[in-house]
Coordinates of N, CA, C and O in Angstrom, one line a residue:
M755 N 0.8 -1.2 0.0 CA 0.0 0.0 0.0 C 0.9 1.3 0.0 O 0.5 2.2 -0.6
E756 N 2.0 1.2 0.7 CA 2.9 2.4 0.8 C 3.5 2.7 -0.6 O 3.6 3.9 -0.9
E757 N 3.7 1.7 -1.4 CA 4.3 1.9 -2.8 C 3.2 2.7 -3.6 O 3.6 3.6 -4.4
K758 N 2.0 2.3 -3.4 CA 0.9 3.0 -4.2 C 0.8 4.5 -3.8 O 0.6 5.4 -4.6
V759 N 1.0 4.8 -2.5 CA 1.0 6.2 -2.0 C 2.2 6.9 -2.6 O 2.0 8.1 -3.1
E760 N 3.4 6.3 -2.6 CA 4.6 7.0 -3.2 C 4.4 7.2 -4.7 O 4.7 8.3 -5.2
A761 N 3.8 6.2 -5.4 CA 3.6 6.4 -6.8 C 2.6 7.5 -7.1 O 2.7 8.3 -8.0
L762 N 1.6 7.6 -6.2 CA 0.5 8.6 -6.3 C 1.2 10.0 -6.2 O 0.9 10.9 -6.9
L763 N 2.0 10.2 -5.2 CA 2.7 11.5 -5.0 C 3.6 11.8 -6.1 O 3.6 13.0 -6.6
R764 N 4.4 10.9 -6.6 CA 5.2 11.1 -7.8 C 4.4 11.5 -9.0 O 4.7 12.5 -9.7
A765 N 3.3 10.8 -9.3 CA 2.5 11.1 -10.4 C 1.8 12.5 -10.3 O 1.7 13.2 -11.3
T766 N 1.5 12.8 -9.0 CA 0.9 14.2 -8.8 C 1.9 15.3 -9.2 O 1.5 16.2 -9.9
K767 N 3.1 15.1 -8.8 CA 4.1 16.2 -9.1 C 4.4 16.2 -10.6 O 4.5 17.3 -11.2
E768 N 4.4 15.1 -11.3 CA 4.6 15.1 -12.7 C 3.4 15.7 -13.5 O 3.6 16.5 -14.4
K769 N 2.2 15.4 -13.0 CA 1.0 16.0 -13.6 C 0.9 17.5 -13.4 O 0.6 18.3 -14.3
M770 N 1.3 18.0 -12.2 CA 1.3 19.4 -11.9 C 2.4 20.2 -12.7 O 2.3 21.4 -12.8
Q771 N 3.4 19.5 -13.2 CA 4.4 20.1 -14.0 C 3.8 20.5 -15.3 O 4.2 21.5 -15.9
G772 N 2.8 19.8 -15.8 CA 2.2 20.1 -17.1 C 1.6 21.5 -17.2 O 2.0 22.2 -18.2
P773 N 0.8 22.0 -16.3 CA 0.3 23.3 -16.4 C 1.4 24.4 -16.3 O 1.3 25.4 -17.0
I774 N 2.4 24.1 -15.6 CA 3.6 25.1 -15.5 C 4.2 25.2 -16.9 O 4.5 26.3 -17.4
Q775 N 4.5 24.0 -17.5 CA 5.1 24.1 -18.8 C 4.2 24.7 -19.9 O 4.7 25.5 -20.7
R776 N 2.9 24.5 -19.8 CA 2.0 25.1 -20.7 C 2.0 26.6 -20.6 O 2.0 27.4 -21.5
L777 N 2.0 27.1 -19.3 CA 2.0 28.5 -19.0 C 3.2 29.1 -19.6 O 3.1 30.2 -20.2
E778 N 4.4 28.5 -19.3 CA 5.6 29.1 -19.9 C 5.6 29.2 -21.4 O 6.0 30.2 -22.0
R779 N 5.1 28.1 -22.0 CA 5.0 28.1 -23.5 C 4.0 29.2 -24.0 O 4.3 29.9 -25.0
D780 N 2.9 29.4 -23.3 CA 1.9 30.4 -23.7 C 2.4 31.8 -23.5 O 2.2 32.7 -24.3
L781 N 3.2 32.0 -22.4 CA 3.6 33.4 -22.1 C 4.8 33.8 -23.0 O 4.9 35.0 -23.2
V782 N 5.5 32.9 -23.6 CA 6.5 33.2 -24.6 C 5.9 33.9 -25.8 O 6.5 34.8 -26.4
K783 N 4.7 33.5 -26.1 CA 4.0 34.1 -27.3 C 3.5 35.5 -27.1 O 3.2 36.2 -28.0
I784 N 3.4 35.9 -25.8 CA 2.9 37.3 -25.5 C 4.2 38.2 -25.6 O 5.1 38.0 -24.8
R785 N 4.1 39.1 -26.5 CA 5.3 39.9 -26.7 C 5.4 41.0 -25.6 O 4.4 41.5 -25.1
A786 N 6.6 41.3 -25.2 CA 6.9 42.2 -24.1 C 7.8 43.3 -24.6 O 8.7 43.8 -23.9
G787 N 7.6 43.8 -25.9 CA 8.4 44.9 -26.4 C 9.6 44.4 -27.2 O 10.2 45.2 -27.9
K788 N 10.0 43.1 -27.1 CA 11.1 42.6 -27.9 C 10.7 41.6 -28.9 O 9.8 40.8 -28.6
A789 N 11.3 41.7 -30.1 CA 10.9 40.7 -31.1 C 11.5 39.3 -30.7 O 12.6 39.2 -30.2
S790 N 10.7 38.3 -31.1 CA 11.1 37.0 -30.8 C 10.4 36.0 -31.8 O 9.3 36.2 -32.1
P791 N 11.2 35.1 -32.3 CA 10.6 34.1 -33.3 C 9.4 33.4 -32.7 O 8.5 32.9 -33.4
A792 N 9.4 33.2 -31.3 CA 8.3 32.5 -30.7 C 6.9 33.2 -30.8 O 5.9 32.6 -30.7
M793 N 7.0 34.5 -31.2 CA 5.7 35.2 -31.4 C 4.9 34.7 -32.6 O 3.7 34.9 -32.6
L794 N 5.6 34.1 -33.5 CA 5.0 33.5 -34.7 C 4.8 32.0 -34.6 O 4.4 31.4 -35.6
E795 N 5.0 31.5 -33.4 CA 4.9 30.0 -33.2 C 3.5 29.4 -33.6 O 3.4 28.3 -34.1
G796 N 2.4 30.1 -33.3 CA 1.1 29.6 -33.6 C 0.6 29.8 -35.0 O -0.4 29.3 -35.4
V797 N 1.4 30.5 -35.8 CA 1.0 30.7 -37.2 C 1.1 29.5 -38.1 O 2.2 28.9 -38.1
K798 N 0.1 29.1 -38.8 CA 0.1 28.0 -39.7 C -0.1 28.5 -41.1 O -0.9 29.4 -41.4
V799 N 0.7 27.9 -42.0 CA 0.7 28.3 -43.4 C 0.1 27.2 -44.3 O 0.5 26.0 -44.1
D800 N -0.7 27.5 -45.3 CA -1.2 26.5 -46.2 C -0.1 26.2 -47.2 O 0.2 27.1 -48.1
Y801 N 0.5 25.1 -47.1 CA 1.6 24.7 -47.9 C 1.2 23.4 -48.7 O 1.2 22.3 -48.2
Y802 N 0.9 23.7 -50.0 CA 0.4 22.6 -50.9 C -0.7 21.8 -50.3 O -0.7 20.6 -50.3
G803 N -1.7 22.5 -49.7 CA -2.9 21.8 -49.2 C -2.8 21.4 -47.7 O -3.8 20.9 -47.2
N804 N -1.6 21.5 -47.1 CA -1.4 21.1 -45.7 C -1.1 22.4 -44.9 O -0.4 23.2 -45.3
M805 N -1.7 22.4 -43.7 CA -1.4 23.5 -42.8 C -0.2 23.1 -41.9 O -0.2 22.2 -41.2
V806 N 0.9 23.9 -42.1 CA 2.2 23.6 -41.5 C 2.6 24.8 -40.7 O 2.3 25.9 -41.0
P807 N 3.4 24.6 -39.6 CA 3.9 25.7 -38.9 C 4.8 26.6 -39.8 O 5.5 26.1 -40.7
L808 N 4.8 27.9 -39.5 CA 5.5 28.9 -40.3 C 7.0 28.5 -40.3 O 7.7 28.7 -41.3
S809 N 7.5 28.0 -39.2 CA 9.0 27.7 -39.1 C 9.4 26.6 -40.1 O 10.6 26.4 -40.3
Q810 N 8.4 25.8 -40.6 CA 8.8 24.8 -41.6 C 8.8 25.2 -43.0 O 9.2 24.5 -43.9
V811 N 8.4 26.5 -43.3 CA 8.4 27.0 -44.6 C 9.3 28.2 -44.8 O 9.5 28.7 -45.9
A812 N 9.8 28.7 -43.7 CA 10.7 29.9 -43.8 C 11.6 30.0 -42.6 O 11.3 29.4 -41.5
S813 N 12.7 30.7 -42.8 CA 13.6 30.9 -41.6 C 13.1 32.2 -41.0 O 12.7 33.2 -41.6
I814 N 13.2 32.3 -39.7 CA 12.7 33.4 -38.9 C 13.9 34.0 -38.1 O 14.5 33.3 -37.3
N815 N 14.2 35.2 -38.3 CA 15.3 35.9 -37.7 C 14.9 37.2 -37.0 O 13.9 37.8 -37.4
T816 N 15.6 37.6 -36.0 CA 15.3 38.8 -35.3 C 16.6 39.6 -35.3 O 17.4 39.5 -34.4
P817 N 16.9 40.4 -36.3 CA 18.1 41.2 -36.4 C 18.3 42.2 -35.3 O 19.4 42.6 -34.9
D818 N 17.2 42.8 -34.8 CA 17.2 43.7 -33.7 C 15.9 43.5 -32.8 O 15.1 42.7 -33.1
A819 N 15.8 44.3 -31.7 CA 14.7 44.1 -30.8 C 13.3 44.4 -31.3 O 12.3 44.1 -30.7
K820 N 13.3 45.1 -32.5 CA 12.0 45.6 -33.0 C 11.6 45.0 -34.3 O 10.6 45.4 -34.9
T821 N 12.4 44.1 -34.9 CA 12.2 43.6 -36.2 C 12.3 42.1 -36.3 O 13.2 41.5 -35.6
I822 N 11.4 41.5 -37.0 CA 11.4 40.1 -37.4 C 11.5 40.0 -38.9 O 10.7 40.6 -39.6
I823 N 12.4 39.1 -39.4 CA 12.5 38.9 -40.8 C 12.3 37.4 -41.1 O 12.8 36.5 -40.5
L824 N 11.4 37.2 -42.1 CA 11.1 35.9 -42.6 C 11.6 35.7 -44.0 O 11.3 36.5 -44.9
Q825 N 12.4 34.6 -44.2 CA 13.0 34.3 -45.5 C 12.3 33.0 -45.9 O 12.7 31.9 -45.4
P826 N 11.3 33.0 -46.8 CA 10.7 31.7 -47.2 C 11.7 30.8 -48.0 O 12.6 31.3 -48.7
W827 N 11.5 29.5 -47.8 CA 12.3 28.5 -48.5 C 12.0 28.6 -50.0 O 12.9 28.4 -50.8
E828 N 10.7 28.9 -50.3 CA 10.3 29.0 -51.7 C 9.7 30.4 -51.9 O 8.8 30.8 -51.2
K829 N 10.1 31.1 -52.9 CA 9.7 32.4 -53.2 C 8.1 32.5 -53.5 O 7.5 33.4 -53.1
K830 N 7.6 31.4 -54.1 CA 6.2 31.5 -54.5 C 5.2 31.4 -53.4 O 4.0 31.7 -53.6
I831 N 5.6 31.1 -52.2 CA 4.7 31.0 -51.1 C 4.8 32.3 -50.2 O 4.1 32.3 -49.1
I832 N 5.5 33.3 -50.6 CA 5.6 34.5 -49.8 C 4.3 35.1 -49.5 O 4.0 35.6 -48.4
D833 N 3.4 35.2 -50.5 CA 2.1 35.8 -50.3 C 1.2 35.0 -49.4 O 0.5 35.5 -48.6
T834 N 1.4 33.7 -49.4 CA 0.6 32.8 -48.5 C 1.1 33.0 -47.1 O 0.2 33.1 -46.2
I835 N 2.4 33.2 -46.9 CA 2.9 33.4 -45.6 C 2.4 34.8 -45.0 O 1.9 34.9 -43.9
E836 N 2.4 35.8 -45.9 CA 1.9 37.1 -45.5 C 0.4 37.0 -45.1 O 0.0 37.6 -44.0
R837 N -0.4 36.3 -45.9 CA -1.8 36.2 -45.5 C -2.0 35.4 -44.2 O -2.9 35.8 -43.4
A838 N -1.2 34.4 -44.0 CA -1.3 33.7 -42.7 C -0.9 34.5 -41.5 O -1.6 34.4 -40.5
I839 N 0.1 35.4 -41.6 CA 0.4 36.3 -40.5 C -0.7 37.3 -40.3 O -1.1 37.5 -39.1
L840 N -1.2 37.9 -41.3 CA -2.3 38.8 -41.2 C -3.6 38.1 -40.6 O -4.2 38.7 -39.7
G841 N -3.8 36.9 -41.0 CA -5.0 36.1 -40.5 C -4.8 35.7 -39.1 O -5.8 35.5 -38.4
A842 N -3.6 35.6 -38.6 CA -3.4 35.2 -37.2 C -3.7 36.3 -36.2 O -3.8 36.1 -35.0
N843 N -3.9 37.6 -36.7 CA -4.3 38.7 -35.9 C -3.4 38.9 -34.7 O -3.8 38.9 -33.6
L844 N -2.1 39.1 -35.0 CA -1.1 39.2 -33.9 C -0.8 40.6 -33.5 O -0.1 40.9 -32.6
G845 N -1.4 41.6 -34.2 CA -1.2 43.0 -33.8 C -0.1 43.7 -34.6 O 0.2 44.8 -34.2
F846 N 0.4 43.1 -35.6 CA 1.4 43.8 -36.4 C 1.2 43.4 -37.9 O 0.6 42.4 -38.2
T847 N 1.7 44.3 -38.8 CA 1.5 44.1 -40.2 C 2.8 43.7 -40.9 O 3.8 44.4 -40.8
P848 N 2.8 42.6 -41.6 CA 4.0 42.2 -42.4 C 4.2 43.1 -43.6 O 3.2 43.5 -44.2
V849 N 5.5 43.3 -44.0 CA 5.8 44.0 -45.2 C 6.5 43.1 -46.2 O 7.6 42.6 -45.8
N850 N 5.9 42.8 -47.3 CA 6.4 41.8 -48.3 C 7.1 42.6 -49.4 O 6.5 43.4 -50.1
D851 N 8.4 42.3 -49.6 CA 9.2 43.0 -50.6 C 9.4 42.1 -51.8 O 10.2 42.4 -52.7
G852 N 8.8 40.9 -51.8 CA 8.9 40.0 -52.9 C 10.0 38.9 -52.7 O 10.0 37.9 -53.3
V853 N 10.9 39.2 -51.7 CA 12.0 38.3 -51.4 C 11.9 37.8 -50.0 O 12.1 36.6 -49.7
M854 N 11.6 38.7 -49.1 CA 11.4 38.3 -47.7 C 10.3 39.2 -47.1 O 9.8 40.1 -47.7
I855 N 9.9 38.8 -45.9 CA 8.8 39.5 -45.2 C 9.5 40.1 -44.0 O 10.2 39.5 -43.2
R856 N 9.2 41.4 -43.8 CA 9.8 42.2 -42.7 C 8.6 42.6 -41.8 O 7.6 43.1 -42.3
I857 N 8.8 42.4 -40.5 CA 7.7 42.8 -39.5 C 8.4 43.7 -38.5 O 9.3 43.3 -37.8
S858 N 7.9 45.0 -38.5 CA 8.4 46.0 -37.6 C 7.4 46.0 -36.4 O 6.2 46.3 -36.7
L859 N 7.9 45.8 -35.2 CA 7.0 45.8 -34.1 C 6.8 47.2 -33.6 O 7.7 47.9 -33.3
P860 N 5.5 47.6 -33.5 CA 5.2 49.0 -33.0 C 5.5 49.0 -31.5 O 5.3 48.0 -30.8
P861 N 5.8 50.2 -31.0 CA 6.0 50.2 -29.5 C 4.6 50.0 -28.9 O 3.6 50.3 -29.4
L862 N 4.6 49.4 -27.7 CA 3.4 49.1 -27.0 C 2.9 50.3 -26.3 O 3.6 51.0 -25.5
S863 N 1.6 50.6 -26.5 CA 0.9 51.7 -25.7 C 0.6 51.2 -24.3 O 0.6 50.0 -24.0
E864 N 0.4 52.1 -23.4 CA 0.1 51.8 -22.0 C -1.2 50.9 -22.0 O -1.3 49.9 -21.2
E865 N -2.2 51.2 -22.8 CA -3.4 50.5 -22.9 C -3.2 49.0 -23.3 O -3.7 48.1 -22.7
R866 N -2.3 48.9 -24.3 CA -2.0 47.5 -24.8 C -1.2 46.7 -23.8 O -1.4 45.5 -23.6
R867 N -0.3 47.4 -23.1 CA 0.5 46.7 -22.0 C -0.5 46.2 -20.9 O -0.4 45.0 -20.5
K868 N -1.5 47.0 -20.5 CA -2.4 46.6 -19.5 C -3.3 45.4 -20.0 O -3.6 44.5 -19.3
S869 N -3.6 45.5 -21.3 CA -4.4 44.4 -21.9 C -3.6 43.1 -21.9 O -4.1 42.0 -21.6
M870 N -2.3 43.2 -22.1 CA -1.4 42.0 -22.1 C -1.3 41.5 -20.7 O -1.2 40.2 -20.5
V871 N -1.2 42.4 -19.7 CA -1.1 41.9 -18.3 C -2.4 41.1 -17.9 O -2.3 40.1 -17.3
K872 N -3.5 41.6 -18.4 CA -4.8 40.9 -18.1 C -4.7 39.5 -18.8 O -5.2 38.5 -18.2
Q873 N -4.1 39.4 -20.0 CA -4.0 38.1 -20.6 C -3.1 37.2 -19.8 O -3.4 36.0 -19.7
V874 N -2.0 37.7 -19.3 CA -1.1 37.0 -18.5 C -1.8 36.4 -17.2 O -1.7 35.3 -16.9
K875 N -2.6 37.3 -16.6 CA -3.3 36.9 -15.4 C -4.3 35.8 -15.7 O -4.5 34.9 -14.9
T876 N -5.0 35.9 -16.9 CA -5.9 34.9 -17.3 C -5.2 33.5 -17.5 O -5.7 32.5 -17.0
E877 N -4.1 33.6 -18.2 CA -3.3 32.3 -18.4 C -2.9 31.7 -17.1 O -2.9 30.5 -16.9
A878 N -2.4 32.6 -16.2 CA -2.0 32.1 -14.9 C -3.1 31.5 -14.1 O -2.9 30.4 -13.5
E879 N -4.3 32.1 -14.1 CA -5.4 31.6 -13.4 C -5.8 30.2 -14.0 O -6.2 29.3 -13.3
D880 N -5.8 30.1 -15.3 CA -6.1 28.8 -16.0 C -5.1 27.7 -15.4 O -5.5 26.6 -15.2
S881 N -3.9 28.1 -15.3 CA -2.9 27.1 -14.8 C -3.2 26.7 -13.3 O -3.1 25.6 -12.9
R882 N -3.5 27.7 -12.5 CA -3.9 27.5 -11.1 C -5.1 26.5 -11.0 O -5.1 25.6 -10.2
V883 N -6.1 26.8 -11.8 CA -7.3 25.9 -11.8 C -6.9 24.5 -12.2 O -7.4 23.5 -11.6
A884 N -6.0 24.4 -13.3 CA -5.6 23.0 -13.7 C -4.9 22.3 -12.6 O -5.1 21.1 -12.3
I885 N -4.0 23.0 -11.8 CA -3.3 22.4 -10.7 C -4.3 22.0 -9.6 O -4.2 20.9 -9.1
R886 N -5.3 22.8 -9.3 CA -6.3 22.5 -8.3 C -7.1 21.3 -8.7 O -7.5 20.4 -7.9
N887 N -7.4 21.2 -10.0 CA -8.2 20.0 -10.5 C -7.4 18.7 -10.4 O -7.9 17.7 -10.0
I888 N -6.1 18.8 -10.6 CA -5.2 17.7 -10.4 C -5.2 17.2 -8.9 O -5.3 16.1 -8.6
R889 N -5.1 18.2 -8.0 CA -5.2 18.0 -6.6 C -6.5 17.2 -6.2 O -6.5 16.2 -5.5
R890 N -7.6 17.7 -6.8 CA -8.9 17.1 -6.5 C -9.0 15.7 -7.0 O -9.4 14.8 -6.2
D891 N -8.5 15.4 -8.2 CA -8.5 14.1 -8.7 C -7.6 13.1 -7.9 O -8.0 12.0 -7.6
V892 N -6.4 13.6 -7.5 CA -5.5 12.8 -6.7 C -6.1 12.5 -5.3 O -6.0 11.4 -4.8
N893 N -6.8 13.5 -4.7 CA -7.4 13.3 -3.4 C -8.5 12.2 -3.5 O -8.7 11.4 -2.6
E894 N -9.3 12.2 -4.7 CA -10.3 11.2 -4.9 C -9.6 9.8 -5.0 O -10.1 8.8 -4.4
D895 N -8.5 9.7 -5.7 CA -7.7 8.4 -5.8 C -7.3 8.0 -4.4 O -7.3 6.8 -4.1
L896 N -6.9 9.0 -3.6 CA -6.4 8.7 -2.2 C -7.6 8.1 -1.4 O -7.4 7.2 -0.6
K897 N -8.8 8.7 -1.6 CA -10.0 8.2 -0.8 C -10.3 6.7 -1.2 O -10.7 5.9 -0.4
K898 N -10.0 6.4 -2.5 CA -10.3 5.0 -3.0 C -9.3 4.1 -2.3 O -9.6 3.0 -1.9
L899 N -8.0 4.6 -2.1 CA -7.0 3.7 -1.4 C -7.4 3.6 0.0 O -7.1 2.5 0.6
K900 N -8.0 4.6 0.6 CA -8.4 4.5 2.0 C -9.5 3.4 2.2 O -9.5 2.7 3.1
K901 N -10.4 3.4 1.2 CA -11.5 2.4 1.2 C -10.9 1.0 1.1 O -11.4 0.0 1.6
D902 N -9.7 0.9 0.3 CA -9.1 -0.4 0.1 C -8.2 -0.8 1.3 O -7.5 -1.8 1.2
G903 N -8.1 0.0 2.4 CA -7.4 -0.4 3.5 C -6.2 0.5 3.9 O -5.5 0.1 4.8
L904 N -6.0 1.6 3.3 CA -5.0 2.5 3.7 C -5.3 3.1 5.1 O -6.4 3.5 5.3
G905 N -4.2 3.2 5.9 CA -4.4 3.7 7.3 C -4.9 5.2 7.3 O -4.5 6.0 6.4
E906 N -5.6 5.6 8.3 CA -6.1 6.9 8.5 C -5.0 8.0 8.6 O -5.0 9.0 7.9
D907 N -4.0 7.7 9.4 CA -2.9 8.6 9.6 C -2.0 8.7 8.3 O -1.6 9.8 7.9
V908 N -1.8 7.7 7.6 CA -1.1 7.7 6.3 C -1.9 8.6 5.3 O -1.3 9.4 4.5
C909 N -3.2 8.4 5.3 CA -4.1 9.2 4.4 C -4.0 10.7 4.7 O -3.8 11.5 3.8
K910 N -4.0 11.0 6.0 CA -3.9 12.5 6.4 C -2.6 13.0 6.0 O -2.5 14.2 5.5
T911 N -1.5 12.3 6.2 CA -0.1 12.7 5.9 C 0.0 12.9 4.4 O 0.6 13.9 3.9
T912 N -0.5 12.0 3.6 CA -0.5 12.1 2.2 C -1.3 13.3 1.7 O -0.8 14.0 0.8
E913 N -2.5 13.5 2.3 CA -3.2 14.7 1.9 C -2.5 16.0 2.1 O -2.5 16.9 1.3
A914 N -1.7 16.0 3.2 CA -0.9 17.2 3.6 C 0.2 17.4 2.5 O 0.5 18.5 2.1
D915 N 0.8 16.3 2.1 CA 1.9 16.3 1.1 C 1.3 16.8 -0.2 O 2.0 17.6 -0.9
I916 N 0.2 16.3 -0.6 CA -0.5 16.8 -1.8 C -0.7 18.3 -1.8 O -0.5 19.0 -2.8
Q917 N -1.2 18.7 -0.6 CA -1.5 20.2 -0.5 C -0.2 21.0 -0.6 O -0.2 22.1 -1.2
K918 N 0.9 20.5 0.0 CA 2.2 21.2 -0.1 C 2.6 21.2 -1.5 O 3.1 22.3 -2.0
S919 N 2.5 20.2 -2.3 CA 2.8 20.2 -3.7 C 2.0 21.2 -4.4 O 2.5 22.0 -5.3
T920 N 0.7 21.2 -4.2 CA -0.2 22.1 -4.8 C 0.2 23.6 -4.5 O 0.3 24.4 -5.5
D921 N 0.5 23.9 -3.3 CA 0.9 25.2 -2.9 C 2.2 25.6 -3.6 O 2.3 26.8 -4.1
S922 N 3.2 24.7 -3.7 CA 4.5 25.0 -4.3 C 4.3 25.3 -5.8 O 4.9 26.2 -6.4
F923 N 3.4 24.5 -6.5 CA 3.2 24.7 -7.9 C 2.4 26.0 -8.2 O 2.7 26.6 -9.2
I924 N 1.5 26.3 -7.3 CA 0.8 27.5 -7.5 C 1.7 28.7 -7.3 O 1.6 29.7 -8.0
K925 N 2.6 28.6 -6.3 CA 3.6 29.7 -6.1 C 4.5 29.8 -7.4 O 4.8 31.0 -7.8
K926 N 4.9 28.7 -8.0 CA 5.6 28.8 -9.3 C 4.8 29.6 -10.3 O 5.4 30.4 -11.1
V927 N 3.6 29.3 -10.4 CA 2.7 29.9 -11.4 C 2.7 31.4 -11.1 O 2.9 32.3 -12.0
D928 N 2.5 31.8 -9.8 CA 2.5 33.2 -9.4 C 3.8 33.9 -9.8 O 3.8 35.0 -10.3
D929 N 4.9 33.2 -9.5 CA 6.2 33.8 -9.8 C 6.5 34.0 -11.3 O 7.0 35.1 -11.7
I930 N 6.1 33.0 -12.1 CA 6.2 33.1 -13.5 C 5.4 34.3 -14.1 O 5.8 35.1 -14.9
A931 N 4.1 34.4 -13.6 CA 3.2 35.4 -14.1 C 3.7 36.8 -13.6 O 3.7 37.8 -14.4
K932 N 4.2 36.9 -12.4 CA 4.7 38.2 -11.9 C 5.9 38.7 -12.8 O 6.0 39.8 -13.1
A933 N 6.8 37.7 -13.1 CA 8.0 38.1 -13.9 C 7.6 38.6 -15.3 O 8.1 39.6 -15.8
K934 N 6.6 37.9 -15.9 CA 6.1 38.3 -17.2 C 5.4 39.7 -17.1 O 5.6 40.5 -18.0
E935 N 4.6 39.9 -16.1 CA 3.9 41.2 -16.0 C 5.0 42.3 -15.8 O 4.8 43.4 -16.5
E936 N 6.0 42.1 -15.0 CA 7.0 43.1 -14.9 C 7.7 43.4 -16.2 O 8.1 44.5 -16.6
E937 N 8.0 42.3 -17.0 CA 8.6 42.4 -18.3 C 7.8 43.2 -19.2 O 8.3 44.1 -20.0
I938 N 6.5 43.0 -19.2 CA 5.5 43.7 -20.1 C 5.5 45.2 -19.7 O 5.5 46.1 -20.6
M939 N 5.4 45.5 -18.4 CA 5.2 46.9 -18.0 C 6.5 47.7 -18.1 O 6.4 48.9 -18.0
K940 N 7.6 47.0 -18.2 CA 8.9 47.8 -18.3 C 8.9 48.5 -19.7 O 8.8 47.8 -20.7
V941 N 9.1 49.8 -19.7 CA 9.1 50.5 -20.9 C 10.5 50.5 -21.6 O 11.5 50.6 -21.0

């Protein structure tokens, strides 16, 4: 029975790592004043009838903090790439010169920064909810083990360990979100 409890605690920590990784991945896409190839990560391009990530049809470079340059592998899909970027509604306009696409990032207004901070808070809250849902599911599994003969004191100790894990992962979410908010609000 003790092995099952240890396995349950290990699995809990592994599952709780998922929302943290998702949050970090999602926050990279929110720009904080600096150009990054990750800003175009979600853009899909129609390439011979298949929707493929932009990074598979063009090289993406950031020569400076305010510019992204896309160099398509094939010249004939440059218009398709441009339409895909416009369709993704990312808040900037690509400039197509026939050879490459240049994206100049406009400076963020105070209103836009506050809107992005709200988006960060929403993403963080989604991660917190996911972590709490994992805690709820694990506590239900623990109750099943209790019905199968797990001792009362072991059950209480395990519940406390699960709560400690939940608290530490929620603190990680808060720290990640706070760092991103500061990055966005820094002019």
